[in-house]
Short mmCIF file of C-alpha atoms in Angstrom, two decimals:
data_model
loop_
_atom_site.label_atom_id
_atom_site.label_comp_id
_atom_site.label_asym_id
_atom_site.label_seq_id
_atom_site.Cartn_x
_atom_site.Cartn_y
_atom_site.Cartn_z
CA MET A 1 70.05 94.76 87.85
CA ARG A 2 68.84 96.20 91.11
CA ASP A 3 69.17 99.94 91.59
CA ARG A 4 71.18 99.53 94.80
CA LYS A 5 73.67 97.23 93.07
CA VAL A 6 74.06 99.69 90.21
CA GLN A 7 74.63 102.59 92.62
CA ASP A 8 77.24 100.54 94.49
CA ALA A 9 78.94 99.73 91.18
CA TRP A 10 79.24 103.40 90.19
CA ARG A 11 80.71 104.15 93.60
CA GLY A 12 83.01 101.16 93.15
CA ILE A 13 84.59 102.44 89.94
CA ASN A 14 86.15 105.26 91.96
CA LYS A 15 87.82 102.82 94.36
CA LEU A 16 91.23 102.16 92.84
CA GLU A 17 91.73 99.07 94.96
CA ASN A 18 89.13 97.32 92.75
CA TYR A 19 91.55 97.54 89.81
CA PRO A 20 94.80 95.57 89.87
CA LEU A 21 95.97 97.30 86.66
CA ARG A 22 95.37 100.97 85.91
CA LEU A 23 96.21 103.20 82.97
CA LYS A 24 96.62 106.52 84.78
CA ARG A 25 98.23 108.97 82.37
CA VAL A 26 98.95 109.32 78.66
CA THR A 27 101.12 112.16 77.28
CA ILE A 28 101.49 112.65 73.51
CA ASN A 29 104.20 115.09 72.47
CA ASN A 30 104.72 115.19 68.72
CA SER A 31 101.37 114.68 67.07
CA LEU A 32 100.43 117.04 64.26
CA LYS A 33 96.77 116.79 65.32
CA LEU A 34 97.15 117.30 69.08
CA CYS A 35 98.33 120.26 71.12
CA THR A 36 101.85 120.28 72.55
CA ASP A 37 102.19 118.02 75.60
CA PHE A 38 98.69 116.63 75.20
CA GLN A 39 97.90 114.81 78.44
CA LEU A 40 95.03 112.52 79.36
CA GLU A 41 94.66 111.63 83.04
CA LEU A 42 92.42 108.80 84.24
CA ASN A 43 91.34 108.47 87.84
CA ALA A 44 88.56 105.88 87.82
CA GLY A 45 87.61 102.46 86.49
CA ILE A 46 85.44 103.97 83.74
CA THR A 47 86.35 107.18 81.92
CA ALA A 48 84.57 108.60 78.87
CA VAL A 49 86.10 110.78 76.17
CA CYS A 50 83.55 112.90 74.34
CA GLY A 51 83.47 115.70 71.80
CA LYS A 52 82.20 116.62 68.37
CA ASN A 53 83.00 114.58 65.26
CA GLY A 54 86.52 115.03 63.94
CA VAL A 55 88.18 116.28 67.13
CA GLY A 56 90.32 113.15 67.52
CA LYS A 57 88.61 110.94 70.12
CA SER A 58 89.14 107.70 68.22
CA THR A 59 92.65 108.73 67.22
CA ILE A 60 93.61 109.02 70.87
CA LEU A 61 92.38 105.50 71.71
CA ARG A 62 94.03 103.95 68.66
CA ASP A 63 97.31 105.75 69.36
CA ILE A 64 97.35 104.42 72.93
CA PHE A 65 96.66 100.87 71.76
CA ASN A 66 99.11 100.91 68.86
CA THR A 67 101.88 102.37 71.00
CA ILE A 68 101.52 99.58 73.56
CA VAL A 69 100.82 96.63 71.28
CA GLN A 70 102.81 97.52 68.16
CA ASP A 71 105.38 99.82 69.81
CA ASP A 72 104.47 102.46 67.23
CA SER A 73 107.52 104.74 66.89
CA GLU A 74 105.87 107.49 64.83
CA LEU A 75 104.58 109.19 67.97
CA VAL A 76 106.33 110.02 71.21
CA ILE A 77 103.81 108.77 73.74
CA ASP A 78 104.56 108.52 77.43
CA ILE A 79 102.25 106.07 79.16
CA TYR A 80 102.10 105.68 82.91
CA ALA A 81 100.34 102.61 84.26
CA GLU A 82 100.44 101.00 87.66
CA LYS A 83 99.51 97.70 89.26
CA LEU A 84 98.41 96.78 92.74
CA GLN A 85 100.13 93.86 94.47
CA LYS A 86 97.22 92.25 96.33
CA LYS A 87 99.23 90.63 99.12
CA SER A 88 101.37 93.66 99.99
CA GLN A 89 98.95 96.34 98.72
CA ILE A 90 101.97 98.05 97.14
CA VAL A 91 101.41 100.04 93.94
CA GLU A 92 104.12 99.62 91.29
CA ALA A 93 104.68 101.28 87.92
CA VAL A 94 104.16 99.04 84.87
CA ASN A 95 106.20 99.32 81.68
CA LYS A 96 104.74 99.05 78.18
CA PRO A 97 105.87 95.46 77.45
CA GLU A 98 103.97 94.26 80.52
CA LEU A 99 100.82 95.96 79.22
CA LYS A 100 100.97 94.34 75.79
CA ASN A 101 98.87 91.30 76.68
CA LYS A 102 96.65 93.19 79.07
CA ILE A 103 95.17 95.88 76.84
CA ASN A 104 92.18 95.44 74.53
CA TYR A 105 90.81 97.74 71.83
CA ILE A 106 87.42 97.29 70.21
CA GLU A 107 84.91 99.12 68.00
CA PRO A 108 81.76 97.06 68.69
CA SER A 109 79.64 98.28 65.77
CA ILE A 110 82.40 97.61 63.24
CA GLU A 111 83.28 94.31 64.89
CA CYS A 112 79.67 93.10 64.87
CA ALA A 113 79.20 94.11 61.23
CA LYS A 114 82.34 92.16 60.32
CA ILE A 115 81.11 89.09 62.22
CA LEU A 116 77.70 89.15 60.55
CA GLU A 117 79.22 89.62 57.10
CA TYR A 118 81.45 86.61 57.70
CA LEU A 119 78.60 84.44 59.03
CA LYS A 120 76.29 85.34 56.15
CA THR A 121 78.91 84.28 53.59
CA THR A 122 79.75 81.07 55.42
CA THR A 123 78.18 78.08 53.67
CA ASN A 124 78.02 75.75 56.64
CA ILE A 125 77.37 77.24 60.10
CA ASP A 126 76.96 73.76 61.62
CA GLU A 127 80.48 72.85 60.57
CA LEU A 128 81.76 76.07 62.16
CA LEU A 129 80.08 75.12 65.45
CA ASP A 130 81.15 71.48 65.34
CA GLY A 131 83.04 70.56 68.49
CA VAL A 132 82.40 73.93 70.16
CA ASP A 133 80.55 73.73 73.48
CA PRO A 134 78.30 76.68 74.40
CA ASN A 135 79.73 79.19 76.84
CA GLY A 136 77.81 79.10 80.11
CA ILE A 137 77.98 82.85 80.86
CA PHE A 138 74.29 83.47 80.23
CA LYS A 139 73.03 80.07 81.36
CA ASN A 140 72.92 81.67 84.79
CA GLU A 141 69.42 83.07 85.34
CA LYS A 142 70.66 86.32 86.87
CA ASN A 143 72.97 87.05 83.93
CA ARG A 144 70.21 86.16 81.50
CA ASN A 145 67.82 88.49 83.32
CA ASP A 146 70.40 91.27 83.05
CA ILE A 147 70.47 90.83 79.27
CA SER A 148 66.67 90.80 79.20
CA GLN A 149 66.62 94.07 81.11
CA ILE A 150 69.21 95.70 78.82
CA ILE A 151 67.46 94.76 75.59
CA GLY A 152 63.84 94.72 76.75
CA LYS A 153 63.09 91.13 75.71
CA HIS A 154 62.37 88.12 77.89
CA TYR A 155 64.94 85.42 77.12
CA LYS A 156 64.32 81.86 78.19
CA ASN A 157 67.71 80.72 76.97
CA ILE A 158 70.89 82.31 75.54
CA GLU A 159 73.67 80.16 74.07
CA LEU A 160 77.01 81.57 72.98
CA TYR A 161 79.51 79.56 70.95
CA GLU A 162 82.96 81.11 71.00
CA ILE A 163 84.49 80.76 67.52
CA GLU A 164 88.26 80.97 67.48
CA GLY A 165 90.54 81.60 64.52
CA ALA A 166 87.87 82.07 61.83
CA LEU A 167 88.56 85.79 61.47
CA GLY A 168 92.24 85.64 62.37
CA SER A 169 94.56 83.53 64.46
CA ASP A 170 94.08 85.62 67.61
CA HIS A 171 90.44 86.53 67.05
CA THR A 172 87.46 85.13 68.99
CA PHE A 173 83.83 86.03 68.47
CA PRO A 174 80.49 84.65 69.72
CA PHE A 175 77.83 82.93 67.63
CA ILE A 176 74.60 83.61 69.53
CA GLN A 177 71.39 81.58 69.65
CA VAL A 178 68.44 82.64 71.79
CA GLU A 179 65.01 81.41 72.79
CA LEU A 180 62.35 83.81 74.05
CA ASN A 181 59.78 82.98 76.72
CA ASP A 182 57.14 82.56 74.02
CA GLY A 183 59.21 79.81 72.37
CA THR A 184 60.59 81.89 69.47
CA ARG A 185 64.12 80.79 68.49
CA TYR A 186 66.65 82.65 66.37
CA SER A 187 70.37 83.35 66.02
CA CYS A 188 72.50 86.48 65.68
CA LEU A 189 71.97 86.22 61.91
CA ASP A 190 68.32 87.15 62.48
CA MET A 191 68.87 89.78 65.18
CA GLY A 192 68.70 93.52 64.75
CA MET A 193 72.08 95.17 65.05
CA GLY A 194 71.17 96.76 68.40
CA GLU A 195 70.27 93.42 70.01
CA PHE A 196 73.42 91.76 68.67
CA LEU A 197 75.60 94.65 69.83
CA CYS A 198 74.21 94.57 73.38
CA ILE A 199 74.75 90.83 73.79
CA TYR A 200 78.17 91.03 72.13
CA ILE A 201 79.39 93.83 74.43
CA CYS A 202 78.10 92.03 77.53
CA TRP A 203 79.84 88.85 76.38
CA TYR A 204 83.06 90.75 75.71
CA PHE A 205 83.16 92.21 79.23
CA ASN A 206 82.78 88.68 80.62
CA TRP A 207 85.21 87.07 78.17
CA ILE A 208 88.31 89.28 78.39
CA GLU A 209 90.88 88.54 81.06
CA GLN A 210 90.13 89.81 84.53
CA GLY A 211 92.22 92.84 85.53
CA SER A 212 92.63 94.07 81.95
CA ILE A 213 92.52 97.50 80.33
CA VAL A 214 89.68 98.06 77.83
CA LEU A 215 89.59 100.75 75.14
CA ILE A 216 86.14 100.74 73.55
CA GLU A 217 84.51 102.97 70.93
CA GLU A 218 80.94 104.32 70.99
CA ILE A 219 78.93 101.52 72.53
CA GLU A 220 75.73 103.50 71.86
CA ASN A 221 75.65 102.91 68.09
CA PHE A 222 72.36 101.26 66.95
CA ILE A 223 71.14 101.12 70.58
CA SER A 224 68.08 102.88 72.05
CA ALA A 225 68.41 105.43 74.85
CA TYR A 226 66.93 102.97 77.36
CA SER A 227 69.38 100.24 76.39
CA GLN A 228 72.31 102.68 76.46
CA ILE A 229 71.61 103.43 80.12
CA THR A 230 71.07 99.81 81.18
CA LEU A 231 74.11 98.68 79.17
CA ILE A 232 76.51 101.22 80.71
CA ASN A 233 75.15 100.29 84.15
CA TYR A 234 75.93 96.63 83.37
CA LEU A 235 79.45 97.58 82.26
CA ALA A 236 79.95 99.47 85.54
CA LEU A 237 79.00 96.30 87.42
CA GLN A 238 81.43 94.21 85.36
CA SER A 239 84.17 96.84 85.50
CA GLN A 240 84.36 97.00 89.28
CA LYS A 241 83.61 93.28 89.75
CA ARG A 242 86.29 92.05 87.31
CA GLY A 243 88.74 94.94 87.64
CA LEU A 244 88.37 96.09 84.02
CA TRP A 245 89.93 99.55 83.70
CA THR A 246 87.84 101.05 80.89
CA LEU A 247 88.34 104.06 78.61
CA LEU A 248 85.52 104.66 76.14
CA THR A 249 84.45 107.24 73.60
CA SER A 250 80.83 108.36 73.44
CA HIS A 251 78.44 110.88 71.91
CA SER A 252 75.57 109.75 74.13
CA GLU A 253 74.22 112.17 76.74
CA HIS A 254 72.56 109.16 78.42
CA ILE A 255 75.82 107.29 78.86
CA LEU A 256 77.73 110.40 79.92
CA SER A 257 75.12 111.32 82.53
CA CYS A 258 75.62 107.89 84.14
CA ILE A 259 79.41 108.21 84.14
CA GLY A 260 79.37 111.69 85.72
CA THR A 261 81.40 114.83 85.11
CA ASN A 262 84.42 113.81 87.22
CA ASN A 263 85.10 110.89 84.89
CA ILE A 264 84.44 112.63 81.56
CA ARG A 265 87.10 114.21 79.36
CA ILE A 266 86.12 116.61 76.57
CA VAL A 267 88.23 116.80 73.42
CA TYR A 268 87.91 120.01 71.40
CA LYS A 269 89.79 121.95 68.72
CA ASN A 270 91.64 125.10 69.80
CA VAL A 271 92.24 128.17 67.62
CA LYS A 272 95.20 126.38 65.99
CA GLN A 273 92.89 123.46 65.15
CA GLU A 274 94.85 121.24 67.53
CA SER A 275 93.00 118.85 69.82
CA GLN A 276 93.00 119.66 73.53
CA ILE A 277 91.38 117.87 76.43
CA VAL A 278 89.64 119.15 79.55
CA THR A 279 87.62 117.76 82.46
CA PRO A 280 84.17 119.40 82.65
CA LYS A 281 83.02 120.88 85.94
CA HIS A 282 79.35 120.60 85.05
CA ALA A 283 77.09 118.51 82.84
CA SER A 284 76.35 121.56 80.67
CA LYS A 285 79.96 121.48 79.44
CA TYR A 286 79.85 117.99 77.94
CA LEU A 287 76.35 118.58 76.58
CA GLU A 288 77.55 121.75 74.86
CA SER A 289 80.49 119.81 73.41
CA LEU A 290 77.95 117.47 71.82
CA GLY A 291 75.85 120.34 70.49
CA ILE A 292 73.02 119.66 72.97
CA LYS A 293 71.26 122.54 74.72
CA PHE A 294 71.31 122.24 78.50
CA ASN A 295 67.90 123.06 79.98
CA LYS A 296 67.63 124.51 83.44
CA LYS A 297 66.15 122.00 85.83
CA GLY A 298 65.00 124.19 88.67
CA ALA A 299 65.06 127.44 90.61
CA ILE A 300 66.50 128.90 93.79
CA LEU A 301 63.80 130.97 95.51
CA VAL A 302 64.96 133.96 97.58
CA GLU A 303 63.18 136.68 99.53
CA ASP A 304 63.91 139.83 97.46
CA GLY A 305 66.15 141.43 94.85
CA PHE A 306 68.96 142.03 97.33
CA ALA A 307 68.98 138.38 98.35
CA SER A 308 68.93 137.46 94.65
CA PHE A 309 72.05 139.57 94.07
CA PHE A 310 73.95 138.17 97.06
CA CYS A 311 73.02 134.55 96.30
CA SER A 312 73.91 134.90 92.60
CA TYR A 313 77.18 136.68 93.45
CA LEU A 314 78.36 133.88 95.72
CA ILE A 315 77.33 131.11 93.33
CA ASN A 316 78.97 132.84 90.37
CA LYS A 317 82.13 133.33 92.41
CA PHE A 318 82.56 129.77 93.65
CA SER A 319 80.37 127.39 91.63
CA HIS A 320 79.07 129.19 88.54
CA GLU A 321 77.95 125.89 87.01
CA LEU A 322 74.98 125.92 89.41
CA LEU A 323 73.58 128.95 87.57
CA LYS A 324 73.39 126.82 84.43
CA GLU A 325 70.98 124.41 86.09
CA LEU A 326 69.12 126.68 88.51
CA ASP A 327 67.58 130.13 88.06
CA VAL A 328 67.71 132.50 91.04
CA ILE A 329 64.22 134.01 91.47
CA PHE A 330 62.99 136.44 94.12
CA LEU A 331 59.35 136.33 95.19
CA SER A 332 56.90 139.06 96.08
CA ASP A 333 56.01 139.30 99.77
CA GLY A 334 59.50 138.07 100.65
CA GLU A 335 60.12 135.55 103.38
CA SER A 336 56.51 134.48 103.89
CA ASN A 337 56.11 133.14 100.36
CA VAL A 338 59.51 131.42 100.32
CA GLU A 339 58.66 129.74 103.62
CA LYS A 340 55.18 128.76 102.42
CA ILE A 341 56.53 127.10 99.29
CA ALA A 342 59.21 125.25 101.27
CA LYS A 343 56.56 124.00 103.67
CA HIS A 344 53.66 123.21 101.35
CA PHE A 345 55.23 122.09 98.07
CA LYS A 346 54.48 118.36 98.28
CA PRO A 347 54.04 116.87 94.79
CA LYS A 348 52.33 113.48 94.69
CA LYS A 349 54.91 112.21 92.23
CA PRO A 350 58.57 113.26 91.73
CA ALA A 351 58.67 116.66 90.04
CA SER A 352 60.87 117.22 86.99
CA TYR A 353 61.53 120.80 88.13
CA GLU A 354 63.57 121.29 91.31
CA LEU A 355 62.91 124.01 93.89
CA VAL A 356 65.49 125.23 96.39
CA ALA A 357 64.57 127.81 99.04
CA VAL A 358 67.26 130.15 100.36
CA PHE A 359 66.21 132.17 103.42
CA ASP A 360 67.96 135.27 104.69
CA ALA A 361 70.20 134.47 107.66
CA ASP A 362 67.79 136.17 110.08
CA MET A 363 65.54 133.13 109.50
CA SER A 364 68.29 130.61 110.27
CA ALA A 365 66.29 129.06 113.11
CA LYS A 366 63.70 127.85 110.61
CA VAL A 367 66.09 126.19 108.15
CA LEU A 368 66.34 122.72 109.66
CA GLY A 369 62.63 122.44 110.31
CA ALA A 370 61.85 123.53 106.76
CA ASN A 371 64.08 120.83 105.28
CA GLN A 372 61.47 118.11 105.70
CA GLY A 373 59.74 118.21 102.33
CA ALA A 374 60.53 118.16 98.61
CA VAL A 375 62.18 121.62 98.70
CA ARG A 376 65.80 121.82 99.84
CA VAL A 377 66.39 124.77 102.18
CA ALA A 378 69.49 126.79 103.12
CA ALA A 379 70.22 130.31 104.37
CA LEU A 380 72.51 133.04 103.07
CA PRO A 381 75.73 133.40 105.11
CA SER A 382 75.99 135.87 107.98
CA LYS A 383 77.87 135.26 111.22
CA SER A 384 75.53 137.74 112.96
CA LYS A 385 72.37 136.25 111.41
CA HIS A 386 71.61 139.44 109.48
CA ASN A 387 69.69 139.75 106.27
CA PRO A 388 72.01 140.55 103.31
CA GLU A 389 71.10 144.28 103.25
CA THR A 390 72.21 144.70 106.87
CA GLU A 391 75.23 142.43 106.40
CA LEU A 392 76.55 144.38 103.42
CA TRP A 393 75.59 147.79 104.77
CA HIS A 394 77.87 147.19 107.73
CA VAL A 395 80.71 146.63 105.24
CA ALA A 396 79.71 149.58 103.05
CA SER A 397 79.70 152.01 105.99
CA SER A 398 82.84 150.73 107.75
CA GLN A 399 85.21 149.73 104.91
CA VAL A 400 85.10 152.91 102.82
CA THR A 401 88.75 152.89 101.78
CA GLU A 402 88.65 149.32 100.49
CA ILE A 403 85.39 149.89 98.62
CA ALA A 404 86.66 153.10 96.99
CA SER A 405 89.68 151.12 95.77
CA LYS A 406 87.43 148.39 94.33
CA LEU A 407 85.40 151.07 92.53
CA ASP A 408 88.59 152.71 91.20
CA ILE A 409 87.71 155.96 92.98
CA ASP A 410 90.84 157.85 94.08
CA ASP A 411 89.08 160.20 96.49
CA GLU A 412 87.47 158.04 99.15
CA SER A 413 85.79 161.10 100.63
CA ARG A 414 83.34 160.94 97.71
CA VAL A 415 82.19 157.52 98.95
CA LEU A 416 82.00 158.70 102.54
CA GLU A 417 80.00 161.79 101.56
CA ALA A 418 77.50 159.67 99.59
CA ILE A 419 77.08 157.35 102.59
CA ASN A 420 76.45 160.31 104.89
CA ASN A 421 73.93 161.82 102.48
CA PHE A 422 71.89 158.72 101.75
CA GLY A 423 72.62 156.33 104.61
CA SER A 424 69.40 157.13 106.40
CA LEU A 425 67.20 155.98 103.52
CA ASP A 426 65.48 152.60 103.27
CA TYR A 427 67.99 149.77 102.80
CA HIS A 428 67.11 149.22 99.14
CA ASP A 429 67.01 152.93 98.29
CA ARG A 430 70.26 153.85 100.03
CA PHE A 431 72.36 151.47 97.90
CA THR A 432 70.70 152.74 94.71
CA LYS A 433 71.19 156.43 95.57
CA ILE A 434 74.81 155.99 96.66
CA ALA A 435 75.62 154.11 93.45
CA GLU A 436 74.01 156.87 91.35
CA ASN A 437 75.92 159.54 93.24
CA LEU A 438 79.19 157.72 92.52
CA HIS A 439 78.22 157.28 88.83
CA LYS A 440 78.30 153.51 89.22
CA SER A 441 75.63 150.95 88.51
CA TRP A 442 73.84 149.32 91.44
CA GLU A 443 75.43 145.95 90.55
CA THR A 444 78.94 147.45 90.34
CA TYR A 445 78.59 149.06 93.76
CA LEU A 446 77.23 145.91 95.36
CA ASN A 447 79.93 143.78 93.71
CA ALA A 448 82.57 146.00 95.31
CA ILE A 449 80.93 145.68 98.75
CA ALA A 450 80.52 141.91 98.45
CA SER A 451 84.15 141.55 97.35
CA VAL A 452 85.33 143.42 100.45
CA TRP A 453 82.98 141.30 102.60
CA LEU A 454 84.59 138.15 101.17
CA ASN A 455 88.06 139.41 102.08
CA VAL A 456 87.23 138.69 105.70
CA ARG A 457 88.36 135.11 106.28
CA GLU A 458 85.41 134.20 108.48
CA ASN A 459 82.97 135.42 105.83
CA TYR A 460 84.85 133.56 103.10
CA LEU A 461 84.58 130.29 105.04
CA LEU A 462 80.85 130.84 105.60
CA ALA A 463 80.39 131.48 101.86
CA ILE A 464 82.12 128.21 100.98
CA GLN A 465 79.90 126.30 103.41
CA PHE A 466 76.82 127.90 101.83
CA ILE A 467 77.98 126.85 98.36
CA LEU A 468 78.81 123.34 99.61
CA SER A 469 75.24 122.95 100.90
CA LEU A 470 73.81 124.06 97.53
CA LYS A 471 76.13 121.86 95.52
CA TYR A 472 75.23 118.73 97.49
CA ARG A 473 71.62 119.69 98.30
CA GLY A 474 69.41 116.71 99.03
CA GLN A 475 72.24 114.24 98.34
CA ILE A 476 73.68 111.65 100.67
CA VAL A 477 77.39 112.49 100.66
CA ASP A 478 80.32 110.94 102.48
CA LYS A 479 82.70 112.82 104.73
CA GLY A 480 85.55 112.48 102.28
CA MET A 481 83.62 114.10 99.42
CA ILE A 482 82.53 117.20 101.31
CA GLY A 483 85.91 117.41 103.05
CA ASP A 484 87.72 117.38 99.69
CA PHE A 485 85.47 120.12 98.29
CA TYR A 486 85.93 122.32 101.36
CA LYS A 487 89.70 121.89 101.36
CA SER A 488 89.96 122.59 97.63
CA LYS A 489 88.29 125.98 98.21
CA THR A 490 89.80 126.97 101.57
CA GLY A 491 92.95 124.93 102.16
CA ASP A 492 91.50 123.94 105.55
CA ASN A 493 90.22 120.64 106.89
CA LEU A 494 86.47 120.61 107.45
CA ASP A 495 86.77 118.36 110.49
CA ASP A 496 89.04 120.96 112.15
CA LEU A 497 86.08 123.35 111.96
CA TYR A 498 83.66 120.62 113.04
CA PRO A 499 85.48 118.22 115.40
CA SER A 500 82.27 116.21 115.83
CA LEU A 501 82.55 115.25 112.17
CA ARG A 502 85.92 113.61 112.82
CA LYS A 503 84.59 111.72 115.83
CA SER A 504 81.41 110.52 114.16
CA GLU A 505 81.31 106.89 113.08
CA THR A 506 78.73 107.76 110.44
CA GLN A 507 80.23 108.23 107.00
CA ASN A 508 77.22 109.50 105.04
CA PHE A 509 75.19 112.66 105.64
CA TYR A 510 72.79 115.19 104.24
CA VAL A 511 74.37 118.65 104.51
CA VAL A 512 72.31 121.74 105.41
CA PHE A 513 73.65 125.30 105.95
CA ASP A 514 71.60 127.50 108.27
CA GLY A 515 73.46 130.79 107.69
CA THR A 516 76.09 130.40 110.38
CA LYS A 517 77.10 126.74 110.26
CA LEU A 518 76.75 123.42 108.47
CA ASN A 519 74.46 120.78 109.90
CA PHE A 520 75.24 117.13 109.18
CA ILE A 521 72.10 115.02 109.18
CA GLU A 522 72.63 111.26 109.24
CA SER A 523 71.04 109.35 106.36
CA LYS A 524 68.50 106.72 107.44
#
């Protein structure tokens, strides 16, 4: 599986037109185990449900399947599905009877154990295979190479015999025989469970009817971390290629990291011990739900303590998840050291620790030129290209009434008197002395000033653009993605602010914020 193909597949699972049948929403109303009006919404071709043991992940999948296939009346479950008419491109709602023959539920580890138990107690395998021709799925060299990559073995030949009816009238399973490049031959009876599971799951995603819905439990069981990643990548390829709308449960951080936060749902127990479901905004959320500590992966370097405050304030306000992956660190000797690191940090191999440099806005002219190396560079927002001390001092000295209100000080003259007494001091000292005079902490005083600064619409829009550039730093993003983020925060269209963006035929960009505006750099 080539990396480019895999990347295209993961992008493809978000394109609804690849899926003729979609399970979009499930609402469960009267379950004793779930919260009132429990609702699961699915927006992509692969969605993962995760959470700690016992929170009800498997129950949700089984309830969906049983409601559709068996018309289970014990629960009141409202299921909304839709189908795409290819010729007219019209989307229509689908009722439960139509879904009955289009939905599949499987627990691979249990299924494979059942198959092996049956085969090991069968006295005559040859008789079982009599008259069954091998399935040609993995005769194709490319498909066989995919299996080799997933498992880490070099297969010369893979034969699958689809056995029907042996484990039930409507049950089909594969008997697998393989030959390695070194001439070794063996069957699924001699395989480790991990190898059998991988081949079985790959077969299943080729065998089920195109355009189906798949509910699948914990594909990671018995499988190494490497194989988990390559297997879920293979399923993404099959999902978007064959239109298989897939909902899976998983405990695997490796699988979840491939699927991405937008398509993960976390199930957890609330204070009433009822199961609820949420969509995480950051990888740390699903890792925490699995009991895994999220380690910071980098640092944002700023010029001084004031820049550290302003940068942290804006991130915490609009995208606090970033602070879980990146520390904000100010350097001695200010701008010179930040600029030096941005310019000279050139590791010979990809570094595991990410560095982001954030200049003060008075260095905005250097931002684009500094974005040439391994360090991503942005600047703090200021329409006048001021450093943050100057930017916020202008607010502190001109918006006294608003700041007094934020500080819960009834007599604004106290604030004005403190400004008059200490305003002539050095920038750093003046804020400290004024805060002390008002019996407020430095952080409380600065928070009040920054809050008033944000109340100015122009400043608010600059802050969102700064956060956008940090969120998508170093990534190739499409116009729709950054436009959606900007609109979700501001209510405005990004291409109204940047008409050139609307006119551009290029869809994918790097995004860099220089303190006053976004710069859209075409990917090459």
